[in-house]
Amino acid sequence: MRTFRLKTPLTEDAVRELRVGDVVYLDGKIHTGRALVYQHVLEKGNEPPIDLAATCNVQMHGAPAGAEGELGRYRISSIQATASFRYARWVPEYVRRYAIRAVIGKGGMDGAIYRDVFSRTGTVFLTTVGYGIAAIYGRGVRNVEAVYWKEELGLPEAMWVIEVGNFGPFIVDGDCTGASLADQANEVINPRFAEVYARMPQHVLKRMGEIAQSLEDEVIAGNAGCPDDAGAAPPSRGGRR
Amino acid sequence: MQPVKLRSHGKAGRSTIKESWMEEAAYEAHRLAATTHPPDVRAALNKALERESKELPRFVMKAIVENSMVAEEDQRPICADVGVLRFFVVAGNEASMEGGFVALERAVRRATVRVTRDLALRSNRVHPVNRRNPGNNLGVFSPNIDYRFEPDADWIELIAVHKGGAFGSDFRMMVDGDGLNGVRKGLVDAIAEFGRRGLTCPPVIIGVGVGGTKDQAFSIAKQAAVLRPIGDRHPEPEIAALEDELFDLANSFGLGAMGYPGTGGYALDVHVEIAYTHSALTPLGVHQLCQAARRGVVRVHPDGSIETRPAPSWFSEFFRRAGI
């Protein structure tokens, strides 16, 4: 596996060189954000108090395990990312508006976002490893520079700007060619599921809202919504099976 | 890990468990859960790493095993998502608690606030309607506490469980005609939906609840996932055989860590609990406990001694009403 150690703010050239399956470590500044941050910025019109593009153009879908000590002093014990497909309705606009070069998350996002948005903006999706190596990532946090919107969003889900060193490892799940590591994995796994399903009878009662069983529709399907892309379907979880 | 005696309050013959001891025990149970993998989980993760031969999931398993060490060494949370902090309490029928069980609840709430602050745990419980975060993991029904009672025991065991919960749970209202194939398919559905992309944070411990009422099926599935050590088998041979079969089924898809194709395995174990059910129905619950399988077990005795234990004693013959 190719391994890269990159400084933030990330350059477009550095990001475009990455390919799915590469391992990345980061030095510099990053910022966090989940649903509350996206809503605060994109729906309620609050501008981030710092120039994200110029200082910390990496966004992590995470709320750290952190605490406030002496006034204005914060510490983070552990940090990692949460499932990113939940934020598909905001990610494209946020990435474009603030020139985000890397989104650190969990589970990847719908391949359509990599193909249609990230390939144009020059952005990669870095997946956290193991989805629970938060103590290792915690060691990579050097300093909490600022916590914005703590009162409005609560401490964990505020926008944390943190300085990191040798922060990683992360694996590239989506690169600027539009490739998706998770999709590649599913191509290998799906036939095995299909084989097992072929010899299993359906349940007598469906789940609530269930229409049909399909391996093409994963739990994240229907979350590729790009609100400002003409013709894109609105985000929906209805009728996904 | 053998039971470790943390403290003896040196008052042999004392018959009442003090509130302050319970608070100490609850704090320790939380701390262990947050920072230290149980010994059975750590051993199973190491074995999964040994079994893994594909580069990508092997890289992931190495990181998972290393993270387990780092968390304990640095006393950092294994996972930043502390999940919803909760307790399962096994109370001896002969145990006597100073201030009664109301005092136990007070002690648990105080310990939860303290451990949240001391370990910088994420304050993870928010108001579900206005999303307000009180900042200390307390709130309406939080932390939740489930009790069961054990005959002929004079101790109280606190089991802290920190678990997330978005992915991996599934419920089916099956009918009499669905049979065992319905159980098998229910498990496969849950893995297909949430195991791919590693949304369940595999390798996982799977709990399957078959029967009872709808809420019971879900509850015993959860308890089977979080309160039984890896390798444990149900006392009924028929159910134990089903556990073995479902374990093989869960590991037959070639899913490894993070949902990458691999040889290390998807499930570390599958535990099945049953409850007698309505003659027409078989409700089915499935829970999947992530690799950050966090539980801390601390038992308090009436002589004031407090011991940590490697595994919960939640399931017992009495609790399962064995032999009826």
Coordinates of C-alpha atoms in Angstrom, one line a residue:
Chain A
M1 CA 0.0 0.0 0.0
R2 CA 1.4 3.4 -1.0
T3 CA 1.7 5.7 2.1
F4 CA 1.6 9.5 2.0
R5 CA 2.3 12.1 4.7
L6 CA 0.7 15.3 3.7
K7 CA 0.6 18.8 5.1
T8 CA -2.6 20.8 5.4
P9 CA -3.9 23.0 3.8
L10 CA -3.8 20.2 1.1
T11 CA -2.9 21.3 -2.4
E12 CA -5.0 20.1 -5.3
D13 CA -1.9 18.5 -6.9
A14 CA -1.2 16.4 -3.8
V15 CA -4.8 15.3 -3.6
R16 CA -5.2 14.4 -7.3
E17 CA -2.2 12.1 -7.0
L18 CA -4.0 9.9 -4.5
R19 CA -5.7 6.6 -5.5
V20 CA -8.2 4.4 -3.6
G21 CA -6.3 2.1 -1.2
D22 CA -3.5 4.6 -0.5
V23 CA -2.7 5.3 3.1
V24 CA -2.6 8.9 4.3
Y25 CA -1.2 10.7 7.4
L26 CA -1.8 14.4 8.0
D27 CA 0.0 17.2 9.6
G28 CA -1.4 20.7 10.2
K29 CA -4.9 21.9 10.9
I30 CA -8.3 20.2 10.2
H31 CA -11.8 21.0 11.3
T32 CA -14.8 18.9 12.3
G33 CA -18.4 19.0 11.3
R34 CA -21.5 16.9 11.4
A35 CA -25.2 17.6 10.6
L36 CA -25.5 20.5 13.0
V37 CA -22.5 22.3 11.5
Y38 CA -23.8 21.8 8.0
Q39 CA -27.2 23.1 8.9
H40 CA -25.7 26.1 10.8
V41 CA -23.6 27.0 7.8
L42 CA -25.5 26.0 4.7
E43 CA -29.1 26.3 5.9
K44 CA -28.9 29.1 8.5
G45 CA -26.3 31.1 6.6
N46 CA -23.6 31.4 9.3
E47 CA -20.1 31.9 7.8
P48 CA -17.3 30.0 9.4
P49 CA -15.2 32.4 11.4
I50 CA -12.0 31.4 9.7
D51 CA -10.8 31.0 6.1
L52 CA -11.3 27.2 5.8
A53 CA -9.8 27.0 2.3
A54 CA -6.6 28.8 3.3
T55 CA -6.1 27.2 6.7
C56 CA -7.8 23.8 7.3
N57 CA -9.3 22.5 4.1
V58 CA -9.8 19.0 5.6
Q59 CA -13.2 18.3 7.2
M60 CA -13.7 15.4 9.5
H61 CA -17.2 14.0 10.0
G62 CA -16.7 13.6 13.7
A63 CA -17.6 14.8 17.2
P64 CA -14.5 14.3 19.4
A65 CA -14.5 12.8 22.8
G66 CA -13.3 16.0 24.4
A67 CA -13.8 18.3 27.3
E68 CA -13.5 21.9 28.3
G69 CA -11.0 22.6 31.1
E70 CA -9.9 26.1 32.1
L71 CA -11.7 28.8 30.3
G72 CA -11.1 28.4 26.6
R73 CA -8.8 25.4 27.0
Y74 CA -10.0 22.1 25.5
R75 CA -8.6 18.6 25.3
I76 CA -9.4 15.7 23.1
S77 CA -9.0 12.2 24.4
S78 CA -10.2 10.2 21.3
I79 CA -11.5 11.2 17.9
Q80 CA -12.8 9.4 14.8
A81 CA -15.5 9.8 12.2
T82 CA -19.1 8.9 12.0
A83 CA -21.0 7.5 9.0
S84 CA -20.7 10.0 6.2
F85 CA -23.6 9.0 3.9
R86 CA -25.9 10.9 6.3
Y87 CA -24.4 14.2 5.1
A88 CA -24.7 13.6 1.4
R89 CA -27.2 16.4 1.0
W90 CA -24.7 19.0 2.2
V91 CA -21.3 17.7 1.3
P92 CA -21.2 18.7 -2.4
E93 CA -22.1 22.3 -1.6
Y94 CA -19.8 22.6 1.4
V95 CA -16.9 21.1 -0.5
R96 CA -17.4 23.5 -3.4
R97 CA -18.0 26.6 -1.3
Y98 CA -15.0 26.1 1.0
A99 CA -12.6 24.3 -1.4
I100 CA -12.4 21.3 0.8
R101 CA -9.7 19.0 -0.4
A102 CA -10.4 16.0 1.9
V103 CA -13.4 14.7 3.8
I104 CA -12.5 12.3 6.6
G105 CA -15.4 10.0 7.3
K106 CA -16.8 6.5 7.8
G107 CA -18.2 4.1 5.3
G108 CA -17.5 6.1 2.2
M109 CA -20.2 8.0 0.3
D110 CA -22.2 7.1 -2.8
G111 CA -19.8 6.7 -5.7
A112 CA -21.8 9.3 -7.6
I113 CA -20.5 12.0 -5.3
Y114 CA -16.9 11.0 -6.1
R115 CA -17.6 10.8 -9.8
D116 CA -19.8 13.9 -10.2
V117 CA -18.4 16.2 -7.5
F118 CA -15.1 15.2 -6.0
S119 CA -13.5 14.6 -9.5
R120 CA -14.3 18.2 -10.4
T121 CA -13.5 19.9 -7.1
G122 CA -10.3 18.0 -6.6
T123 CA -11.4 16.3 -3.3
V124 CA -10.8 12.9 -1.8
F125 CA -12.7 10.9 0.7
L126 CA -10.4 9.5 3.4
T127 CA -11.9 6.8 5.5
T128 CA -11.0 6.3 9.1
V129 CA -9.5 2.8 9.7
G130 CA -11.3 0.1 11.6
Y131 CA -14.0 2.7 12.5
G132 CA -12.8 2.6 16.0
I133 CA -9.2 3.4 16.3
A134 CA -10.0 6.6 18.1
A135 CA -7.3 6.3 20.7
I136 CA -4.6 6.2 18.0
Y137 CA -6.2 9.2 16.3
G138 CA -6.4 10.9 19.7
R139 CA -2.6 10.6 20.0
G140 CA -2.3 12.5 16.7
V141 CA -4.1 15.6 18.1
R142 CA -1.5 18.1 19.1
N143 CA -3.7 21.0 20.1
V144 CA -7.2 22.3 20.0
E145 CA -7.0 25.6 18.3
A146 CA -10.6 26.7 18.6
V147 CA -14.1 25.5 19.2
Y148 CA -16.7 27.5 17.2
W149 CA -20.4 27.6 17.9
K150 CA -20.2 25.7 21.1
E151 CA -23.2 27.5 22.6
E152 CA -25.4 26.9 19.6
L153 CA -24.4 23.4 18.7
G154 CA -23.2 21.9 22.0
L155 CA -19.6 21.0 22.7
P156 CA -19.2 17.7 20.8
E157 CA -21.0 18.8 17.6
A158 CA -19.4 22.3 17.5
M159 CA -16.8 23.1 14.8
W160 CA -13.5 22.0 16.3
V161 CA -10.4 23.3 14.7
I162 CA -7.5 21.1 15.7
E163 CA -3.8 20.9 15.0
V164 CA -2.7 17.4 14.2
G165 CA 0.7 15.6 13.8
N166 CA 1.2 12.3 12.1
F167 CA -2.6 12.0 12.2
G168 CA -3.7 8.8 10.7
P169 CA -3.7 6.3 9.2
F170 CA -6.6 7.0 6.8
I171 CA -7.3 5.0 3.6
V172 CA -8.4 6.7 0.4
D173 CA -12.0 5.5 -0.2
G174 CA -12.8 7.9 -3.0
D175 CA -10.3 9.5 -5.3
C176 CA -10.4 12.2 -7.9
T177 CA -10.9 9.7 -10.7
G178 CA -14.2 8.9 -9.2
A179 CA -13.2 5.4 -8.0
S180 CA -14.8 4.0 -4.8
L181 CA -13.0 1.5 -2.7
A182 CA -16.2 0.4 -0.9
D183 CA -17.9 -0.2 -4.3
Q184 CA -14.9 -2.3 -5.4
A185 CA -15.3 -4.3 -2.2
N186 CA -19.0 -4.8 -2.7
E187 CA -18.4 -6.1 -6.3
V188 CA -16.4 -8.9 -4.7
I189 CA -18.8 -9.6 -1.8
N190 CA -22.2 -9.2 -3.5
P191 CA -22.1 -12.5 -5.6
R192 CA -21.6 -14.4 -2.4
F193 CA -24.7 -12.8 -0.8
A194 CA -26.7 -13.5 -4.0
E195 CA -25.7 -17.2 -3.8
V196 CA -27.0 -17.5 -0.2
Y197 CA -30.1 -15.5 -0.9
A198 CA -30.9 -17.7 -3.9
R199 CA -31.6 -20.7 -1.5
M200 CA -33.5 -18.7 1.1
P201 CA -37.3 -18.3 1.2
Q202 CA -38.7 -14.8 1.7
H203 CA -40.2 -14.0 5.1
V204 CA -44.0 -14.1 5.1
L205 CA -44.3 -10.6 6.5
K206 CA -42.4 -7.8 4.9
R207 CA -40.7 -5.1 6.9
M208 CA -42.4 -1.8 7.2
G209 CA -42.0 -0.1 3.8
E210 CA -40.2 -3.0 2.2
I211 CA -40.7 -3.4 -1.5
A212 CA -38.1 -5.8 -2.8
Q213 CA -34.8 -7.3 -1.8
S214 CA -31.9 -6.0 -3.9
L215 CA -28.2 -6.1 -3.3
E216 CA -27.7 -3.0 -5.5
D217 CA -29.6 -0.9 -3.0
E218 CA -27.4 -0.7 0.1
V219 CA -28.4 1.2 3.2
I220 CA -26.7 4.3 1.8
A221 CA -28.5 4.3 -1.5
G222 CA -30.6 7.3 -2.2
N223 CA -28.2 9.4 -0.4
A224 CA -26.3 10.8 -3.3
G225 CA -28.4 13.9 -3.4
C226 CA -26.6 16.9 -4.8
P227 CA -29.2 19.7 -4.2
D228 CA -27.7 22.0 -6.8
D229 CA -27.1 19.4 -9.5
A230 CA -29.8 19.7 -12.1
G231 CA -31.8 16.5 -12.4
A232 CA -30.5 14.9 -9.2
A233 CA -33.2 13.1 -7.3
P234 CA -33.9 14.5 -3.8
P235 CA -32.5 12.5 -1.0
S236 CA -34.9 9.7 -0.1
R237 CA -34.8 6.5 1.8
G238 CA -38.2 5.4 0.5
G239 CA -38.6 2.2 -1.4
R240 CA -34.9 1.4 -1.1
R241 CA -35.3 -2.3 -0.9
Chain B
M1 CA -8.2 -12.0 33.4
Q2 CA -9.2 -13.5 36.7
P3 CA -11.5 -11.5 39.1
V4 CA -9.3 -8.7 40.5
K5 CA -10.0 -7.5 44.0
L6 CA -9.7 -3.7 43.8
R7 CA -10.4 -2.9 47.4
S8 CA -11.4 -4.3 50.6
H9 CA -13.1 -1.9 53.0
G10 CA -12.0 -4.2 55.8
K11 CA -15.2 -4.5 57.6
A12 CA -15.8 -8.2 57.5
G13 CA -19.2 -9.2 58.6
R14 CA -20.8 -6.0 57.4
S15 CA -24.1 -6.8 55.7
T16 CA -25.1 -3.6 53.9
I17 CA -23.5 -2.3 50.7
K18 CA -22.8 1.4 51.0
E19 CA -23.8 4.0 48.4
S20 CA -20.2 5.3 48.1
W21 CA -18.9 1.8 47.3
M22 CA -21.5 1.5 44.5
E23 CA -20.4 4.9 43.1
E24 CA -16.8 3.7 43.1
A25 CA -17.8 0.5 41.4
A26 CA -19.9 2.3 38.8
Y27 CA -17.1 4.6 38.0
E28 CA -14.7 1.7 37.6
A29 CA -17.1 -0.2 35.4
H30 CA -17.4 2.9 33.2
R31 CA -13.7 3.4 33.0
L32 CA -13.0 -0.2 32.1
A33 CA -15.7 -0.2 29.5
A34 CA -14.4 3.0 27.9
T35 CA -10.7 2.2 27.8
T36 CA -10.1 -1.5 28.1
H37 CA -11.3 -4.3 25.8
P38 CA -12.5 -7.3 27.8
P39 CA -10.0 -10.1 27.7
D40 CA -12.1 -12.4 25.5
V41 CA -12.6 -9.6 22.9
R42 CA -8.9 -8.8 22.8
A43 CA -8.0 -12.4 22.3
A44 CA -10.6 -12.8 19.6
L45 CA -9.3 -9.7 17.7
N46 CA -5.8 -11.0 17.8
K47 CA -7.0 -14.3 16.4
A48 CA -8.9 -12.5 13.6
L49 CA -5.7 -10.6 12.8
E50 CA -3.8 -13.9 12.6
R51 CA -6.5 -15.4 10.2
E52 CA -6.4 -12.4 7.9
S53 CA -4.3 -12.8 4.9
K54 CA -5.5 -10.0 2.6
E55 CA -3.5 -6.8 2.6
L56 CA -6.2 -4.2 3.2
P57 CA -8.2 -5.9 6.0
R58 CA -4.9 -7.0 7.6
F59 CA -3.8 -3.4 7.7
V60 CA -7.1 -2.6 9.4
M61 CA -7.0 -5.4 11.9
K62 CA -3.4 -4.5 12.9
A63 CA -4.6 -0.9 13.6
I64 CA -7.6 -2.2 15.6
V65 CA -5.4 -4.4 17.8
E66 CA -2.9 -1.6 18.2
N67 CA -5.7 0.8 19.1
S68 CA -6.8 -1.6 21.9
M69 CA -3.4 -1.3 23.5
V70 CA -3.1 2.5 23.0
A71 CA -6.5 3.0 24.6
E72 CA -5.6 1.1 27.7
E73 CA -2.1 2.5 27.9
D74 CA -3.1 6.2 27.5
Q75 CA -6.5 5.7 29.2
R76 CA -8.3 7.1 26.2
P77 CA -11.7 5.9 25.0
I78 CA -11.3 3.0 22.6
C79 CA -13.9 4.7 20.4
A80 CA -14.8 8.4 20.4
D81 CA -18.4 7.5 20.0
V82 CA -19.1 6.4 23.6
G83 CA -22.5 5.3 22.4
V84 CA -25.2 5.5 24.9
L85 CA -23.9 4.8 28.4
R86 CA -26.0 2.3 30.2
F87 CA -25.9 -0.3 33.0
F88 CA -27.1 -3.8 33.5
V89 CA -27.3 -4.7 37.2
V90 CA -27.3 -8.2 38.7
A91 CA -28.6 -7.9 42.2
G92 CA -28.3 -10.8 44.7
N93 CA -31.5 -11.6 46.3
E94 CA -29.8 -11.5 49.7
A95 CA -28.0 -8.2 48.9
S96 CA -28.9 -5.2 51.0
M97 CA -28.1 -1.7 49.8
E98 CA -27.8 1.3 52.1
G99 CA -30.5 3.6 50.9
G100 CA -32.0 0.9 48.7
F101 CA -32.0 0.9 44.9
V102 CA -32.8 4.6 44.7
A103 CA -29.3 5.1 46.2
L104 CA -27.8 2.8 43.6
E105 CA -29.3 4.9 40.9
R106 CA -28.0 8.1 42.5
A107 CA -24.5 6.5 42.7
V108 CA -24.7 5.5 39.0
R109 CA -25.7 8.9 37.9
R110 CA -22.9 10.6 39.9
A111 CA -20.3 8.2 38.6
T112 CA -21.5 8.8 35.0
V113 CA -21.0 12.6 35.3
R114 CA -17.6 12.1 36.9
V115 CA -16.2 9.6 34.4
T116 CA -17.5 11.7 31.5
R117 CA -15.5 14.7 32.8
D118 CA -12.4 12.8 33.9
L119 CA -11.9 10.7 30.7
A120 CA -13.2 13.4 28.4
L121 CA -15.9 11.0 27.2
R122 CA -18.1 12.5 24.5
S123 CA -21.2 13.9 26.1
N124 CA -23.3 11.9 23.8
R125 CA -26.9 12.0 25.0
V126 CA -29.0 14.8 23.6
H127 CA -32.7 15.8 23.8
P128 CA -34.2 13.9 20.9
V129 CA -36.5 16.8 19.8
N130 CA -34.5 19.9 20.3
R131 CA -31.0 18.2 20.2
R132 CA -29.9 20.1 23.4
N133 CA -26.8 18.5 24.9
P134 CA -26.6 18.7 28.7
G135 CA -22.9 17.8 28.5
N136 CA -22.7 15.1 31.1
N137 CA -24.5 12.0 29.6
L138 CA -27.4 12.4 31.9
G139 CA -30.9 13.0 30.8
V140 CA -34.4 11.5 30.5
F141 CA -34.0 7.7 30.9
S142 CA -30.2 8.2 30.8
P143 CA -28.2 6.3 31.7
N144 CA -30.7 3.5 31.4
I145 CA -30.5 0.7 34.0
D146 CA -31.8 -2.8 33.6
Y147 CA -32.0 -5.1 36.6
R148 CA -32.2 -8.8 37.1
F149 CA -32.0 -10.8 40.4
E150 CA -30.0 -13.8 41.4
P151 CA -31.0 -16.2 44.1
D152 CA -28.6 -17.0 47.0
A153 CA -26.3 -14.1 46.3
D154 CA -25.4 -11.2 48.6
W155 CA -23.5 -9.1 46.0
I156 CA -24.4 -6.5 43.4
E157 CA -22.7 -6.6 40.0
L158 CA -22.6 -3.5 37.8
I159 CA -22.1 -4.0 34.1
A160 CA -21.4 -0.8 32.2
V161 CA -22.0 -1.0 28.4
H162 CA -21.0 1.7 26.0
K163 CA -22.4 1.0 22.5
G164 CA -23.3 3.0 19.5
G165 CA -26.4 2.0 17.7
A166 CA -27.1 3.3 14.2
F167 CA -26.2 0.2 12.3
G168 CA -26.6 -3.5 12.7
S169 CA -29.9 -3.9 14.5
D170 CA -32.8 -5.5 12.8
F171 CA -36.2 -6.8 13.6
R172 CA -38.6 -9.1 11.8
M173 CA -42.1 -10.1 13.0
M174 CA -41.9 -13.7 11.8
V175 CA -44.8 -16.1 11.8
D176 CA -45.0 -19.7 12.6
G177 CA -44.4 -20.7 9.0
D178 CA -41.0 -18.9 8.7
G179 CA -39.3 -21.4 10.8
L180 CA -35.5 -21.7 11.2
N181 CA -35.0 -20.5 7.6
G182 CA -36.6 -17.2 8.7
V183 CA -34.0 -16.9 11.4
R184 CA -31.2 -17.6 9.0
K185 CA -32.5 -15.1 6.5
G186 CA -33.0 -12.4 9.2
L187 CA -29.4 -12.7 10.1
V188 CA -28.2 -12.5 6.4
D189 CA -30.4 -9.4 5.8
A190 CA -28.8 -7.6 8.8
I191 CA -25.3 -8.5 7.5
A192 CA -26.1 -7.6 3.9
E193 CA -27.6 -4.3 4.9
F194 CA -25.1 -3.1 7.5
G195 CA -22.0 -5.3 7.2
R196 CA -21.1 -4.2 3.8
R197 CA -19.1 -1.0 3.9
G198 CA -18.3 -2.0 7.4
L199 CA -21.0 0.1 8.8
T200 CA -21.3 -2.2 11.8
C201 CA -17.5 -1.8 12.5
P202 CA -16.7 -5.5 12.1
P203 CA -15.5 -7.9 13.3
V204 CA -18.7 -7.9 15.4
I205 CA -20.3 -10.0 18.1
I206 CA -23.8 -10.9 16.9
G207 CA -26.8 -11.4 19.2
V208 CA -29.9 -13.1 17.9
G209 CA -33.1 -13.0 19.9
V210 CA -35.8 -15.5 18.9
G211 CA -39.3 -15.5 20.3
G212 CA -40.9 -13.8 23.3
T213 CA -42.8 -10.6 22.6
K214 CA -41.6 -8.1 20.1
D215 CA -39.7 -6.0 22.6
Q216 CA -38.4 -9.1 24.3
A217 CA -36.9 -10.4 21.1
F218 CA -35.1 -7.2 20.7
S219 CA -33.9 -7.0 24.3
I220 CA -32.6 -10.6 24.5
A221 CA -30.8 -10.1 21.2
K222 CA -29.1 -7.0 22.6
Q223 CA -28.2 -8.8 25.8
A224 CA -26.9 -11.8 23.8
A225 CA -24.6 -9.5 21.9
V226 CA -23.2 -7.4 24.7
L227 CA -23.5 -9.6 27.9
R228 CA -22.1 -12.9 26.9
P229 CA -18.3 -13.6 26.4
I230 CA -17.0 -14.8 23.1
G231 CA -17.0 -18.6 23.1
D232 CA -19.9 -19.0 25.4
R233 CA -22.6 -21.4 24.3
H234 CA -26.3 -21.6 25.2
P235 CA -27.0 -24.4 27.7
E236 CA -29.7 -25.9 25.4
P237 CA -27.8 -28.1 23.0
E238 CA -30.3 -27.3 20.2
I239 CA -29.7 -23.6 20.6
A240 CA -25.9 -24.1 21.0
A241 CA -26.0 -25.9 17.6
L242 CA -27.9 -23.1 16.1
E243 CA -25.3 -20.6 17.4
D244 CA -22.5 -22.7 15.7
E245 CA -24.5 -22.8 12.4
L246 CA -25.2 -19.1 12.4
F247 CA -21.6 -18.3 13.2
D248 CA -20.5 -20.3 10.1
L249 CA -23.2 -18.5 8.1
A250 CA -22.2 -15.0 9.2
N251 CA -18.6 -15.8 8.3
S252 CA -19.4 -17.3 4.9
F253 CA -19.5 -14.1 2.9
G254 CA -15.8 -13.4 2.8
L255 CA -16.4 -10.1 4.6
G256 CA -13.4 -8.9 6.6
A257 CA -12.7 -5.8 8.7
M258 CA -14.5 -2.6 7.4
G259 CA -16.4 -4.8 4.9
Y260 CA -13.4 -5.4 2.8
P261 CA -13.1 -8.9 1.2
G262 CA -11.0 -10.8 3.7
T263 CA -10.2 -14.1 5.4
G264 CA -10.2 -12.9 9.0
G265 CA -13.9 -13.3 9.5
Y266 CA -16.9 -11.0 10.0
A267 CA -18.3 -12.3 13.3
L268 CA -16.2 -13.0 16.3
D269 CA -19.2 -15.0 17.7
V270 CA -22.9 -15.4 17.4
H271 CA -25.0 -15.8 20.5
V272 CA -28.7 -16.8 20.4
E273 CA -31.2 -16.3 23.2
I274 CA -34.7 -17.6 23.0
A275 CA -37.9 -16.8 24.8
Y276 CA -41.2 -18.8 24.7
T277 CA -43.4 -17.0 22.3
H278 CA -47.0 -16.6 20.9
S279 CA -48.1 -19.8 19.2
A280 CA -48.6 -18.1 15.9
L281 CA -45.5 -15.9 15.8
T282 CA -41.7 -15.8 16.1
P283 CA -40.4 -12.3 16.6
L284 CA -36.8 -12.0 15.6
G285 CA -34.2 -9.4 16.8
V286 CA -30.6 -9.1 15.7
H287 CA -27.9 -6.9 17.2
Q288 CA -24.4 -6.5 16.1
L289 CA -21.8 -5.3 18.6
C290 CA -18.8 -3.5 17.0
Q291 CA -15.1 -4.4 17.4
A292 CA -15.0 -1.7 20.1
A293 CA -17.0 -4.1 22.2
R294 CA -17.1 -2.2 25.5
R295 CA -18.3 -3.6 28.7
G296 CA -16.9 -3.2 32.2
V297 CA -17.9 -5.6 35.0
V298 CA -17.5 -4.8 38.7
R299 CA -19.0 -6.7 41.6
V300 CA -19.5 -5.2 45.1
H301 CA -19.7 -7.5 48.1
P302 CA -21.3 -6.7 51.5
D303 CA -17.9 -6.8 53.2
G304 CA -16.9 -3.8 51.1
S305 CA -14.7 -5.6 48.7
I306 CA -14.9 -4.5 45.1
E307 CA -13.7 -6.8 42.3
T308 CA -13.5 -6.4 38.5
R309 CA -14.5 -9.4 36.5
P310 CA -13.7 -10.6 33.0
A311 CA -17.2 -11.3 32.0
P312 CA -20.8 -10.5 33.1
S313 CA -22.9 -13.0 35.0
W314 CA -26.1 -11.6 33.4
F315 CA -27.3 -14.9 32.0
S316 CA -27.8 -17.6 34.6
E317 CA -30.0 -20.7 34.9
F318 CA -32.4 -18.8 37.1
F319 CA -32.6 -15.9 34.7
R320 CA -33.3 -18.1 31.8
R321 CA -35.9 -20.1 33.8
A322 CA -34.0 -23.3 32.9
G323 CA -35.7 -26.5 33.4
I324 CA -39.3 -25.3 33.3

